[in-house]
Amino acid sequence: MSAGSSPSASPEVRAEHSRAESNPVVWGAISAVGVLLAGLIVLIAFSLVSWSLEHPAGASAASAAHVGVQAFYLAHGVPLPVSWGVLSVPPLLVTGLLAMFFYRSGRSAVRACALRSPLRIAECTAAMGITYTAASVMLTSVAYPGPRLLDLGRVALAAGLLSTLAPLAGMLRESGYGARVVAALPGPSYAYTRGALAAWWALGAMSALAVFSSLVIGFSETSALTAALSPSGLGGLTVIAISIGYLPNAMLLAVAFGSGAGFGLGDGSQFTLTGVRRDALPTFPLFAALPHETGLLTWLVVLVPAVAAVVGALTMTRHLEREHRTPVNLLTGSVLGSALVALGVLGVALVGWGSLGDGRLASVGAAPLRTAIWLFAAVLVVGTVAAFVATARALTPAAVARRKRALSVIETTAELKDHDGDEVAELETDLTGRPVISTKLAMRRLARTGRVAAARTRRGEEDGRSAKKTPSASLSVVKRAQEAKAAAVVEQQRAAKKNRAAKPASRSGRATPSGSGATPARGGRSSRVRRPSGTGASPVRRTR
């Protein structure tokens, strides 16, 4: 019987064994069904609550449930046939919620099934995608009973992309393969990706602030549009909830407007920084945030991509090592970070593009490619300037010389081996027995994490002696090297002092006759009395 299945095995061992034996295909299929049910339950429950509040004439609870299922397909970007044409603009908040469910499912699958190989990750991802896509196609008959009104190819494509990309991102994040992919990129990619992620979050926060400020400024128009849709107070809550579902769509339009690309709401309404042409629009509260003309307030939306670029540049420079703060790395990081942000907005714009009906509202939203190009240019220019300004002192010739001196005092692992020092033995090693440190930069980063101090502490506890004090990680490399040299000088001085103190004792030991058998008297202490020099008499002992 194996150790993991033996009755005497610990609970931790049995739990690890059970996780290792979990089938990733079964787990992926169950997770896909769970996400599908969660999305349907949320949307159907919202539809039933809205129906109970408003009680529209001729509508039943079953029809309200059908509306919830239709909203589920609309969140995937599937065009829905409605009385006024085709509705295909998805509520991006619901789409993001489903993506978050899949992302969390992917991370939990790695923990539950011990997915540590690419093959097992691919199996679990494929199980999620196939199960979710098949279930979504089969449920189309529930959304529209009778004739087939939904495009099954569009349903399969949208459901397949959502159910594979989102959980795959979670699996790569949890299993560590994502970090390996980033580390394999050329240059200090760890700083580039963190800067891009910070710029992405700052872009979302600033765009939400711009939409909220516009709604506050046009509060009277917002209230009038809400009252026109639902005169009753409880019905207004439903309109507000639907508006919140489309809030990320409005944030995307704010990003497109601030970057200079602009957007359109049909053929008659175009919004850019240089001019606004507004035609009659449907009654919807979020349309109150649209500008009526260009002015100072509309130009303030330029701060949306600008602030995001500055935040991304500062985050990148903060995570860059001093050795990597060079003009080439700063420019490369700005280009890569801007490209990642633009690609993310491009994906969101592709999902958020659609129609609100036939005729003049057949094309609504921000043009995906145009928005990505303009945003890339804006973030690149502002981010590059911010990165060079933030690291202006590090780019001076004196700072470059200091970095070279810092690198010259750091020893690599091979040099430590040649010097027969204890530092290599005190550091942890991987499964192959190779040292953790292989470069000078790795030595510095490892010292900052405190693992060197922890290794010395453990070694000191094992040997029964106190661990050596490690210099503060906030000090520069040159200062730490100077402190190490000063500590070595102090040790040498202490050793020399001990040697000087030991020399008189050795001389006094040689002056004592080897055959002297005199011993002190009982109960007393002996003292040595020396005769005057030149008498030739040997010293005698007296007792007291």
Coordinates of N, CA and C in Angstrom, one line a residue, residues 394-518:
A394 N 19.0 58.9 -12.2 CA 19.7 57.6 -12.5 C 20.4 57.6 -13.8
L395 N 20.1 58.5 -14.7 CA 20.6 58.5 -16.1 C 21.9 59.4 -16.2
T396 N 22.3 60.1 -15.1 CA 23.4 60.9 -15.2 C 24.7 60.1 -15.2
P397 N 25.8 60.6 -15.7 CA 27.1 59.8 -15.8 C 27.6 59.4 -14.4
A398 N 27.3 60.2 -13.4 CA 27.8 59.9 -12.0 C 27.0 58.7 -11.5
A399 N 25.7 58.6 -11.8 CA 24.9 57.5 -11.4 C 25.3 56.2 -12.1
V400 N 25.6 56.4 -13.4 CA 26.0 55.2 -14.1 C 27.3 54.6 -13.6
A401 N 28.2 55.6 -13.2 CA 29.5 55.1 -12.6 C 29.3 54.4 -11.3
R402 N 28.3 54.9 -10.5 CA 28.1 54.3 -9.2 C 27.5 52.9 -9.4
R403 N 26.6 52.7 -10.4 CA 26.1 51.4 -10.7 C 27.2 50.4 -11.1
K404 N 28.2 50.9 -11.9 CA 29.3 50.0 -12.3 C 30.1 49.6 -11.1
R405 N 30.3 50.6 -10.2 CA 31.1 50.2 -9.0 C 30.3 49.2 -8.1
A406 N 29.0 49.4 -8.0 CA 28.2 48.5 -7.3 C 28.2 47.1 -7.8
L407 N 28.2 47.0 -9.1 CA 28.3 45.6 -9.7 C 29.7 45.0 -9.5
S408 N 30.7 45.9 -9.4 CA 32.0 45.3 -9.3 C 32.3 44.7 -7.9
V409 N 31.5 45.2 -6.9 CA 31.7 44.7 -5.5 C 30.9 43.5 -5.2
I410 N 29.9 43.2 -6.1 CA 29.0 42.0 -5.8 C 29.7 40.8 -6.4
E411 N 29.7 39.7 -5.7 CA 30.4 38.5 -6.1 C 29.3 37.5 -6.6
T412 N 29.6 36.8 -7.7 CA 28.7 35.8 -8.2 C 28.9 34.5 -7.4
T413 N 28.1 33.6 -7.7 CA 28.1 32.3 -7.0 C 29.4 31.6 -7.3
A414 N 29.9 31.6 -8.5 CA 31.2 31.0 -8.8 C 32.3 31.6 -8.1
E415 N 32.3 32.9 -7.9 CA 33.4 33.5 -7.1 C 33.3 33.2 -5.7
L416 N 32.1 33.0 -5.1 CA 32.0 32.6 -3.7 C 32.5 31.2 -3.5
K417 N 32.3 30.3 -4.5 CA 32.8 29.0 -4.4 C 34.3 29.0 -4.4
D418 N 35.0 29.8 -5.2 CA 36.4 29.8 -5.2 C 37.0 30.4 -4.0
H419 N 36.3 31.2 -3.2 CA 36.8 31.8 -2.0 C 36.6 31.0 -0.8
D420 N 35.9 29.8 -0.9 CA 35.7 28.9 0.2 C 34.9 29.6 1.3
G421 N 34.0 30.4 0.9 CA 33.2 31.1 2.0 C 32.0 30.3 2.4
D422 N 31.4 30.8 3.5 CA 30.3 30.1 4.1 C 28.9 30.5 3.4
E423 N 29.0 31.6 2.6 CA 27.7 32.2 2.1 C 27.0 31.2 1.2
V424 N 27.8 30.5 0.4 CA 27.2 29.6 -0.6 C 26.4 28.5 0.1
A425 N 27.1 27.9 1.2 CA 26.4 26.8 1.9 C 25.2 27.3 2.7
E426 N 25.2 28.6 3.0 CA 24.1 29.1 3.8 C 22.9 29.4 2.9
L427 N 23.0 29.4 1.6 CA 21.9 29.7 0.8 C 21.1 28.5 0.4
E428 N 19.8 28.6 0.1 CA 19.0 27.4 -0.2 C 19.3 27.0 -1.7
T429 N 19.2 25.8 -2.0 CA 19.4 25.3 -3.3 C 18.1 24.6 -3.8
D430 N 18.0 24.5 -5.1 CA 16.8 23.9 -5.7 C 17.0 22.3 -5.7
L431 N 16.0 21.7 -6.4 CA 16.0 20.2 -6.4 C 17.3 19.6 -7.1
T432 N 17.8 20.3 -8.0 CA 19.0 19.7 -8.7 C 20.3 20.0 -8.0
G433 N 20.2 20.7 -6.8 CA 21.5 21.0 -6.1 C 22.2 22.2 -6.5
R434 N 21.7 22.9 -7.5 CA 22.4 24.1 -8.0 C 22.1 25.3 -7.1
P435 N 23.0 26.2 -6.9 CA 22.8 27.3 -6.0 C 21.7 28.2 -6.6
V436 N 21.1 29.0 -5.7 CA 20.0 29.9 -6.2 C 20.6 31.0 -7.0
I437 N 21.7 31.5 -6.5 CA 22.3 32.7 -7.2 C 23.2 32.3 -8.4
S438 N 23.0 32.9 -9.5 CA 23.8 32.6 -10.7 C 24.3 33.9 -11.3
T439 N 23.8 35.1 -11.0 CA 24.3 36.3 -11.5 C 24.4 37.4 -10.4
K440 N 25.0 38.5 -10.7 CA 25.2 39.5 -9.8 C 23.9 40.2 -9.4
L441 N 23.0 40.3 -10.4 CA 21.7 40.9 -10.2 C 20.9 40.0 -9.3
A442 N 21.0 38.7 -9.4 CA 20.3 37.8 -8.6 C 20.8 37.9 -7.1
M443 N 22.1 38.1 -7.0 CA 22.7 38.2 -5.6 C 22.0 39.4 -4.9
R444 N 21.9 40.5 -5.7 CA 21.3 41.7 -5.1 C 19.9 41.6 -4.8
R445 N 19.1 41.0 -5.7 CA 17.7 40.8 -5.4 C 17.4 39.8 -4.3
L446 N 18.3 38.8 -4.2 CA 18.1 37.8 -3.1 C 18.4 38.5 -1.8
A447 N 19.4 39.4 -1.7 CA 19.7 40.1 -0.5 C 18.6 41.0 -0.1
R448 N 17.9 41.5 -1.0 CA 16.8 42.4 -0.7 C 15.6 41.7 -0.1
T449 N 15.4 40.4 -0.6 CA 14.3 39.7 -0.1 C 14.5 39.2 1.4
G450 N 15.7 39.2 1.9 CA 15.9 38.7 3.2 C 16.2 37.3 3.4
R451 N 16.3 36.5 2.2 CA 16.6 35.1 2.3 C 18.0 34.8 2.8
V452 N 18.9 35.7 2.5 CA 20.3 35.5 3.0 C 20.3 35.6 4.5
A453 N 19.6 36.6 5.1 CA 19.6 36.7 6.5 C 18.8 35.5 7.2
A454 N 17.8 35.1 6.5 CA 17.0 33.9 7.1 C 17.9 32.7 7.1
A455 N 18.7 32.5 6.0 CA 19.6 31.3 5.9 C 20.6 31.4 7.0
R456 N 21.2 32.6 7.2 CA 22.2 32.7 8.3 C 21.6 32.5 9.6
T457 N 20.4 32.9 9.8 CA 19.7 32.7 11.1 C 19.5 31.2 11.4
R458 N 19.0 30.5 10.4 CA 18.8 29.1 10.5 C 20.1 28.3 10.8
R459 N 21.2 28.7 10.1 CA 22.5 28.1 10.3 C 23.0 28.4 11.7
G460 N 22.8 29.6 12.2 CA 23.3 30.0 13.5 C 22.5 29.2 14.6
E461 N 21.2 29.0 14.4 CA 20.5 28.2 15.4 C 20.9 26.8 15.4
E462 N 21.2 26.2 14.2 CA 21.6 24.8 14.2 C 23.0 24.6 14.8
D463 N 23.9 25.6 14.6 CA 25.2 25.5 15.2 C 25.3 26.0 16.7
G464 N 24.2 26.5 17.2 CA 24.2 27.0 18.6 C 24.9 28.3 18.8
R465 N 25.1 29.1 17.7 CA 25.7 30.4 17.9 C 24.8 31.4 17.3
S466 N 25.0 32.7 17.6 CA 24.2 33.7 17.1 C 24.5 34.0 15.7
A467 N 23.5 34.4 14.9 CA 23.7 34.7 13.5 C 24.3 36.0 13.3
K468 N 25.0 36.2 12.2 CA 25.6 37.5 12.0 C 24.6 38.5 11.5
K469 N 24.8 39.7 11.9 CA 23.8 40.7 11.5 C 24.0 41.1 10.1
T470 N 22.9 41.1 9.3 CA 23.0 41.5 7.9 C 22.7 42.9 7.7
P471 N 23.5 43.6 6.9 CA 23.2 45.1 6.7 C 21.8 45.3 6.2
S472 N 21.3 46.5 6.4 CA 20.0 46.8 6.0 C 19.9 46.8 4.5
A473 N 18.7 46.2 4.0 CA 18.5 46.1 2.6 C 18.2 47.4 1.9
S474 N 17.9 48.5 2.8 CA 17.7 49.8 2.2 C 19.0 50.5 1.7
L475 N 20.1 50.0 2.2 CA 21.4 50.6 1.9 C 21.7 50.2 0.4
S476 N 22.5 51.0 -0.2 CA 23.0 50.7 -1.5 C 24.0 49.6 -1.5
V477 N 24.3 49.1 -2.6 CA 25.3 48.0 -2.7 C 26.7 48.5 -2.2
V478 N 27.1 49.7 -2.6 CA 28.4 50.2 -2.3 C 28.5 50.4 -0.8
K479 N 27.4 50.9 -0.1 CA 27.5 51.1 1.3 C 27.5 49.8 2.1
R480 N 26.8 48.8 1.5 CA 26.8 47.4 2.2 C 28.2 46.8 2.0
A481 N 28.9 47.0 0.9 CA 30.2 46.5 0.7 C 31.2 47.3 1.7
Q482 N 31.0 48.6 1.9 CA 31.9 49.3 2.8 C 31.6 48.9 4.2
E483 N 30.4 48.6 4.6 CA 30.1 48.1 5.9 C 30.8 46.7 6.1
A484 N 30.7 45.9 5.1 CA 31.4 44.6 5.2 C 32.9 44.7 5.4
K485 N 33.5 45.6 4.6 CA 34.9 45.8 4.8 C 35.3 46.4 6.2
A486 N 34.4 47.3 6.7 CA 34.7 47.8 8.0 C 34.5 46.8 9.1
A487 N 33.5 45.9 8.9 CA 33.4 44.8 9.9 C 34.6 43.8 9.8
A488 N 35.1 43.6 8.7 CA 36.3 42.8 8.6 C 37.5 43.4 9.3
V489 N 37.7 44.7 9.1 CA 38.7 45.5 9.8 C 38.6 45.4 11.3
V490 N 37.4 45.5 11.8 CA 37.1 45.4 13.2 C 37.5 44.0 13.7
E491 N 37.2 43.0 13.0 CA 37.5 41.6 13.4 C 39.0 41.4 13.4
Q492 N 39.7 42.0 12.4 CA 41.2 41.9 12.4 C 41.8 42.6 13.7
Q493 N 41.2 43.7 14.0 CA 41.7 44.5 15.2 C 41.5 43.7 16.5
R494 N 40.3 43.0 16.6 CA 40.1 42.2 17.7 C 41.0 41.0 17.8
A495 N 41.3 40.4 16.7 CA 42.2 39.3 16.7 C 43.6 39.7 17.1
A496 N 44.0 40.9 16.5 CA 45.4 41.4 16.9 C 45.5 41.7 18.4
K497 N 44.4 42.2 19.0 CA 44.4 42.5 20.4 C 44.5 41.3 21.2
K498 N 43.8 40.2 20.8 CA 43.9 39.0 21.5 C 45.3 38.4 21.5
N499 N 45.9 38.5 20.3 CA 47.3 38.0 20.2 C 48.2 38.8 21.1
R500 N 48.1 40.1 21.2 CA 49.0 40.9 22.0 C 48.7 40.5 23.5
A501 N 47.5 40.2 23.8 CA 47.2 39.9 25.2 C 47.7 38.5 25.6
A502 N 47.9 37.6 24.6 CA 48.3 36.3 24.9 C 49.9 36.2 25.0
K503 N 50.6 37.1 24.4 CA 52.1 37.1 24.4 C 52.7 37.2 25.8
P504 N 52.3 38.2 26.6 CA 52.9 38.3 28.0 C 52.6 37.0 28.8
A505 N 51.5 36.4 28.7 CA 51.2 35.2 29.4 C 52.2 34.1 29.0
S506 N 52.5 34.0 27.7 CA 53.4 32.9 27.3 C 54.8 33.2 27.8
R507 N 55.2 34.5 27.8 CA 56.6 34.8 28.4 C 56.7 34.5 29.8
S508 N 55.6 34.8 30.6 CA 55.7 34.5 32.1 C 55.7 33.0 32.3
G509 N 55.1 32.2 31.5 CA 55.1 30.8 31.6 C 56.4 30.2 31.4
R510 N 57.2 30.7 30.5 CA 58.6 30.3 30.3 C 59.5 30.6 31.4
A511 N 59.3 31.7 32.1 CA 60.2 32.1 33.2 C 60.0 31.3 34.5
T512 N 59.0 30.5 34.6 CA 58.7 29.7 35.8 C 59.5 28.4 35.7
P513 N 60.3 28.0 36.7 CA 61.1 26.7 36.7 C 60.2 25.6 36.5
S514 N 60.6 24.6 35.6 CA 59.8 23.5 35.3 C 59.7 22.5 36.5
G515 N 60.8 22.5 37.3 CA 60.9 21.5 38.3 C 60.4 22.0 39.7
S516 N 59.9 23.2 39.7 CA 59.4 23.7 41.0 C 58.2 23.0 41.4
G517 N 58.2 22.4 42.6 CA 57.1 21.7 43.1 C 56.5 22.3 44.3
A518 N 56.8 23.6 44.5 CA 56.2 24.3 45.6 C 54.7 24.5 45.4

